[in-house]
Amino acid sequence: MSKAYDRTLDALLAEADTKGMCLAPRDRHLKRLLRARVSSGSVKEPAKGLFVSAARWESADMTKRAQAWRIIRGLQHLHPAWVFCSFSAALIHGLELSNRLLKPVHVISHRSRITNDIVHHAVDSFEIRTVMGLRATDMTRTLFDCLKSCTFPQGLAIADSALRTTRTSREGYLCAIERRYHDQKGVQKALRTMSHANGLSENGGESYARGVMIELGFKTPDLQVRLADPLNPSIEYRIDYGWDVGDHLILGELDGKGKYADKGGAPLDLSTVMAEREREARITTYRPVIFRFAFPLVYRPDEFAALLDARGVPRLNS
């Protein structure tokens, strides 16, 4: 390969990266040259016909979500008429998605099939929304497709984020899904998930954990429980989960490095950690039962249930 071609490919890859997308060339010669680089390991082809620098694709700041965005933008460039649906549409709408749902790509088609790791869905009753130049199914269709297809905890994260990021209420989405899809398979599953949605959940991890609690048979917690600082009532603390059991409160917090690290993952200074400990010390004035848990515990439901039982979290049948 000549140096001129090398420079051209480098420039094209860099230009695509600045646009937040994979390089999606239509020229067959360019594709051959790029696939030669794929063979050498310097370029990745994450989806057929889409290319990205291997170093960029594997960089520390390239999250699974960012990779999915780049693939979808590249595919839209190659196929301007495509309409993305299901979990791909949820990503475009900015909803919370488990990394496990970011692949494969989902698109509307005249018949259902799977080709080149792309799932084509033959569906009706949808409207097209254009979000940042990407064509996707409308929010109601997107929610129905997602909630009927994924697990309850995964779906709850999606439904919570829809309430958090749009002006439509839970009742509004329930009515819209029931009205448009009442005779379609999976509607009851979608409605059940949406009926538990709560826009107060701050992130997908909190939503997923609450979904597991509900599946395990525990009472649905109050979210973002507010407690005044007993030494300074003008300050209010918020706790992820809370259950009022009559004579005392049970408070739960999803712990993680986010509590003790900045957005780049660097440890926070000692003063921040001490402030968090002081916050918890003041909350104990209310004499609650307080427990923390790390997210990986949620994937071990027996252990998670044992923790909740040990802390006295009430079950639905209690």
Coordinates of C-alpha atoms in Angstrom, one line a residue:
M1 CA 0.0 0.0 0.0
S2 CA 1.4 3.4 -1.0
K3 CA 2.1 6.1 1.5
A4 CA -0.5 8.3 -0.3
Y5 CA -3.2 5.6 0.4
D6 CA -2.0 5.3 4.0
R7 CA -2.5 9.0 4.5
T8 CA -5.9 9.0 2.8
L9 CA -7.1 6.1 5.0
D10 CA -5.8 7.7 8.2
A11 CA -7.5 11.0 7.3
L12 CA -10.8 9.2 6.6
L13 CA -10.7 7.2 9.8
A14 CA -9.9 10.4 11.8
E15 CA -12.7 12.4 10.1
A16 CA -15.2 9.6 10.9
D17 CA -14.0 9.5 14.5
T18 CA -14.6 13.3 15.0
K19 CA -18.2 12.7 13.8
G20 CA -18.6 10.0 16.4
M21 CA -19.1 7.2 13.8
C22 CA -17.4 4.3 12.2
L23 CA -16.0 5.0 8.7
A24 CA -18.6 3.7 6.2
P25 CA -17.1 3.8 2.7
R26 CA -19.1 2.9 -0.4
D27 CA -16.0 2.7 -2.6
R28 CA -15.0 -1.0 -3.1
H29 CA -11.3 -0.2 -3.4
L30 CA -11.3 1.7 -0.1
K31 CA -13.0 -1.3 1.5
R32 CA -10.3 -3.6 0.2
L33 CA -7.6 -1.4 1.5
L34 CA -9.3 -1.1 4.9
R35 CA -9.8 -4.9 5.1
A36 CA -6.1 -5.3 4.5
R37 CA -5.5 -3.2 7.6
V38 CA -8.1 -5.4 9.4
S39 CA -6.0 -8.4 8.6
S40 CA -2.9 -6.7 10.0
G41 CA -4.7 -5.7 13.2
S42 CA -4.5 -1.9 12.9
V43 CA -8.2 -1.5 12.0
K44 CA -11.4 -3.1 13.3
E45 CA -14.5 -4.0 11.3
P46 CA -17.2 -4.1 14.1
A47 CA -20.0 -4.5 11.6
K48 CA -19.9 -5.4 7.9
G49 CA -18.7 -2.4 5.9
L50 CA -17.8 -0.3 9.0
F51 CA -14.2 0.5 10.0
V52 CA -12.5 2.1 12.9
S53 CA -8.9 2.4 14.1
A54 CA -8.1 -0.5 16.4
A55 CA -6.3 1.8 18.9
R56 CA -9.3 4.1 19.0
W57 CA -11.8 1.2 19.3
E58 CA -9.9 -0.2 22.3
S59 CA -9.1 3.1 24.0
A60 CA -10.1 3.5 27.6
D61 CA -12.8 6.1 26.9
M62 CA -14.5 4.0 24.2
T63 CA -17.4 2.6 26.2
K64 CA -19.7 -0.2 24.9
R65 CA -22.3 2.5 24.5
A66 CA -20.0 4.8 22.5
Q67 CA -19.1 1.8 20.3
A68 CA -22.8 1.1 19.7
W69 CA -23.4 4.8 18.8
R70 CA -20.6 4.7 16.2
I71 CA -22.0 1.5 14.6
I72 CA -25.5 2.9 14.3
R73 CA -24.3 6.2 12.9
G74 CA -22.2 4.3 10.3
L75 CA -25.1 2.1 9.3
Q76 CA -27.4 5.1 8.9
H77 CA -24.8 6.6 6.6
L78 CA -24.7 3.4 4.5
H79 CA -28.5 3.0 4.6
P80 CA -30.2 6.4 4.9
A81 CA -33.7 4.9 4.6
W82 CA -33.3 2.5 7.5
V83 CA -35.3 3.0 10.7
F84 CA -33.8 1.7 13.9
C85 CA -36.1 0.0 16.4
S86 CA -36.2 -1.9 19.7
F87 CA -33.0 -1.5 21.8
S88 CA -31.2 0.4 19.0
A89 CA -34.0 2.9 19.0
A90 CA -33.8 3.1 22.8
L91 CA -30.1 4.0 22.5
I92 CA -31.0 6.7 20.0
H93 CA -33.7 8.1 22.4
G94 CA -31.1 8.3 25.2
L95 CA -32.7 5.6 27.4
E96 CA -30.7 3.4 29.9
L97 CA -29.6 0.1 28.4
S98 CA -27.6 -2.7 29.8
N99 CA -24.4 -3.3 27.8
R100 CA -25.9 -6.8 27.0
L101 CA -28.6 -5.1 25.0
L102 CA -26.4 -2.9 22.8
K103 CA -25.9 -5.7 20.3
P104 CA -27.1 -6.7 17.8
V105 CA -28.5 -3.7 15.9
H106 CA -32.3 -3.7 15.3
V107 CA -34.0 -2.2 12.2
I108 CA -37.4 -2.1 10.7
S109 CA -37.8 -4.2 7.5
H110 CA -40.5 -5.7 5.3
R111 CA -39.8 -9.2 6.7
S112 CA -38.1 -10.5 9.8
R113 CA -34.7 -12.0 9.5
I114 CA -31.1 -11.8 10.8
T115 CA -28.3 -10.9 8.5
N116 CA -24.7 -9.8 9.3
D117 CA -25.5 -9.5 13.0
I118 CA -28.4 -7.1 12.2
V119 CA -31.9 -8.1 13.3
H120 CA -34.6 -7.0 10.8
H121 CA -38.1 -6.7 12.3
A122 CA -41.3 -6.7 10.3
V123 CA -43.6 -4.5 12.4
D124 CA -46.5 -2.1 11.9
S125 CA -48.0 0.7 13.9
F126 CA -45.0 3.0 14.4
E127 CA -44.0 6.6 13.6
I128 CA -40.6 7.7 12.6
R129 CA -38.6 10.1 14.8
T130 CA -35.3 11.7 13.8
V131 CA -32.9 12.2 16.7
M132 CA -29.5 13.8 16.0
G133 CA -29.8 12.7 12.3
L134 CA -30.8 9.1 13.2
R135 CA -34.1 7.6 12.2
A136 CA -35.8 5.6 15.0
T137 CA -39.3 4.3 16.0
D138 CA -41.3 6.6 18.2
M139 CA -41.0 6.3 21.9
T140 CA -44.2 4.3 22.6
R141 CA -43.2 1.7 19.9
T142 CA -39.7 1.6 21.2
L143 CA -40.8 1.0 24.8
F144 CA -43.2 -1.7 23.8
D145 CA -40.6 -3.5 21.7
C146 CA -38.0 -3.3 24.5
L147 CA -40.2 -4.1 27.5
K148 CA -41.7 -7.2 25.9
S149 CA -38.3 -8.5 24.9
C150 CA -36.0 -8.1 27.8
T151 CA -35.9 -9.2 31.5
F152 CA -37.9 -7.3 34.1
P153 CA -34.9 -5.6 35.7
Q154 CA -33.5 -4.6 32.3
G155 CA -36.9 -3.3 31.2
L156 CA -37.4 -1.3 34.4
A157 CA -34.1 0.6 33.7
I158 CA -35.4 1.5 30.3
A159 CA -38.9 2.5 31.6
D160 CA -37.5 4.5 34.5
S161 CA -35.3 6.5 32.1
A162 CA -38.2 7.2 29.7
L163 CA -40.0 8.8 32.6
R164 CA -36.9 10.7 33.7
T165 CA -36.1 12.1 30.3
T166 CA -39.5 12.8 28.7
R167 CA -42.6 14.8 29.8
T168 CA -44.9 11.7 29.5
S169 CA -46.2 10.2 32.7
R170 CA -46.2 6.5 33.6
E171 CA -50.0 6.5 33.1
G172 CA -49.5 8.2 29.7
Y173 CA -47.2 5.4 28.5
L174 CA -49.4 2.7 30.0
C175 CA -52.4 4.1 28.1
A176 CA -50.5 4.5 24.9
I177 CA -49.1 1.0 24.9
E178 CA -52.5 -0.5 25.8
R179 CA -54.3 1.5 23.1
R180 CA -51.9 0.7 20.3
Y181 CA -50.7 -2.9 21.1
H182 CA -53.5 -4.4 23.2
D183 CA -53.9 -7.3 20.9
Q184 CA -50.2 -8.1 20.3
K185 CA -48.0 -10.7 21.9
G186 CA -46.0 -9.5 24.9
V187 CA -48.2 -6.5 25.8
Q188 CA -49.0 -7.7 29.3
K189 CA -45.3 -8.1 30.0
A190 CA -44.6 -4.6 28.7
L191 CA -47.5 -3.2 30.8
R192 CA -46.4 -4.9 34.0
T193 CA -42.9 -3.5 33.6
M194 CA -44.1 0.0 32.9
S195 CA -46.5 -0.1 35.8
H196 CA -43.5 -0.3 38.1
A197 CA -41.6 2.5 36.4
N198 CA -40.5 5.5 38.5
G199 CA -38.7 8.5 37.2
L200 CA -37.0 9.2 40.6
S201 CA -34.5 6.4 39.9
E202 CA -31.3 8.2 39.1
N203 CA -29.5 5.6 36.9
G204 CA -29.8 2.2 35.3
G205 CA -28.0 0.5 38.1
E206 CA -30.5 1.7 40.7
S207 CA -33.4 0.7 38.5
Y208 CA -32.0 -2.8 37.7
A209 CA -31.4 -3.5 41.4
R210 CA -34.9 -2.4 42.3
G211 CA -36.2 -4.7 39.6
V212 CA -34.4 -7.6 41.2
M213 CA -35.8 -6.7 44.6
I214 CA -39.3 -6.8 43.1
E215 CA -38.6 -10.1 41.4
L216 CA -37.4 -11.6 44.6
G217 CA -40.7 -10.8 46.3
F218 CA -39.6 -7.7 48.4
K219 CA -41.8 -4.7 48.7
T220 CA -41.1 -1.9 46.3
P221 CA -38.9 0.7 48.1
D222 CA -39.5 4.4 48.2
L223 CA -36.9 6.2 46.0
Q224 CA -34.6 9.1 46.8
V225 CA -35.8 9.2 50.4
R226 CA -35.2 12.7 51.8
L227 CA -33.9 13.2 55.3
A228 CA -33.0 16.6 56.9
D229 CA -29.6 17.0 58.5
P230 CA -30.4 16.9 62.2
L231 CA -27.7 19.5 62.9
N232 CA -28.6 21.7 60.0
P233 CA -32.2 21.3 58.8
S234 CA -31.5 23.4 55.7
I235 CA -29.4 20.6 54.4
E236 CA -31.3 17.5 53.0
Y237 CA -29.8 14.1 52.3
R238 CA -31.2 11.7 49.7
I239 CA -31.0 7.9 50.1
D240 CA -31.4 5.6 47.2
Y241 CA -34.0 3.2 48.7
G242 CA -36.2 3.4 51.8
W243 CA -38.8 1.3 53.5
D244 CA -40.9 2.6 56.4
V245 CA -41.8 -0.4 58.6
G246 CA -43.6 1.6 61.3
D247 CA -41.2 2.0 64.2
H248 CA -38.1 2.6 62.1
L249 CA -36.7 3.2 58.6
I250 CA -34.7 0.8 56.5
L251 CA -32.4 2.6 54.1
G252 CA -30.4 1.0 51.3
E253 CA -27.7 2.5 49.1
L254 CA -26.2 1.1 45.9
D255 CA -22.5 1.5 46.5
G256 CA -19.8 1.6 43.9
K257 CA -16.7 3.4 42.8
G258 CA -18.8 6.3 41.7
K259 CA -19.2 7.2 45.4
Y260 CA -15.5 7.5 45.8
A261 CA -14.1 8.3 42.4
D262 CA -14.4 11.1 39.9
K263 CA -15.9 10.7 36.4
G264 CA -12.5 9.7 35.1
G265 CA -12.2 6.9 37.7
A266 CA -9.5 8.7 39.7
P267 CA -9.9 8.3 43.5
L268 CA -11.5 11.3 45.3
D269 CA -9.6 13.2 47.9
L270 CA -9.8 12.3 51.5
S271 CA -12.1 15.3 52.3
T272 CA -14.8 13.9 49.9
V273 CA -14.7 10.4 51.5
M274 CA -14.8 11.9 55.0
A275 CA -17.8 14.1 54.0
E276 CA -19.7 10.9 52.9
R277 CA -18.9 9.2 56.2
E278 CA -20.1 12.3 58.1
R279 CA -23.3 12.3 56.1
E280 CA -23.9 8.7 57.1
A281 CA -23.1 9.4 60.7
R282 CA -25.7 12.2 60.8
I283 CA -28.3 10.0 59.2
T284 CA -27.9 7.4 62.0
T285 CA -29.5 10.0 64.3
Y286 CA -32.8 8.8 62.9
R287 CA -31.9 5.3 64.1
P288 CA -32.5 3.6 60.8
V289 CA -31.2 0.3 59.6
I290 CA -28.7 1.2 56.9
F291 CA -27.1 -1.1 54.5
R292 CA -25.0 -0.8 51.4
F293 CA -24.4 -3.1 48.5
A294 CA -22.2 -3.2 45.4
F295 CA -23.9 -3.8 42.0
P296 CA -22.3 -7.2 41.3
L297 CA -24.3 -8.6 44.2
V298 CA -27.5 -8.0 42.2
Y299 CA -26.3 -10.7 39.8
R300 CA -26.3 -13.2 42.7
P301 CA -30.0 -13.2 43.7
D302 CA -29.7 -15.7 46.5
E303 CA -27.0 -13.7 48.2
F304 CA -28.8 -10.4 47.5
A305 CA -32.1 -11.8 49.0
A306 CA -30.1 -13.0 52.1
L307 CA -28.8 -9.4 52.6
L308 CA -32.2 -7.9 52.2
D309 CA -33.8 -10.4 54.6
A310 CA -31.0 -9.9 57.2
R311 CA -31.6 -6.1 57.1
G312 CA -35.4 -6.6 57.6
V313 CA -36.5 -5.4 54.2
P314 CA -40.2 -6.5 54.2
R315 CA -41.5 -9.0 51.7
L316 CA -44.8 -8.7 49.9
N317 CA -46.4 -11.6 51.8
S318 CA -45.2 -10.4 55.2

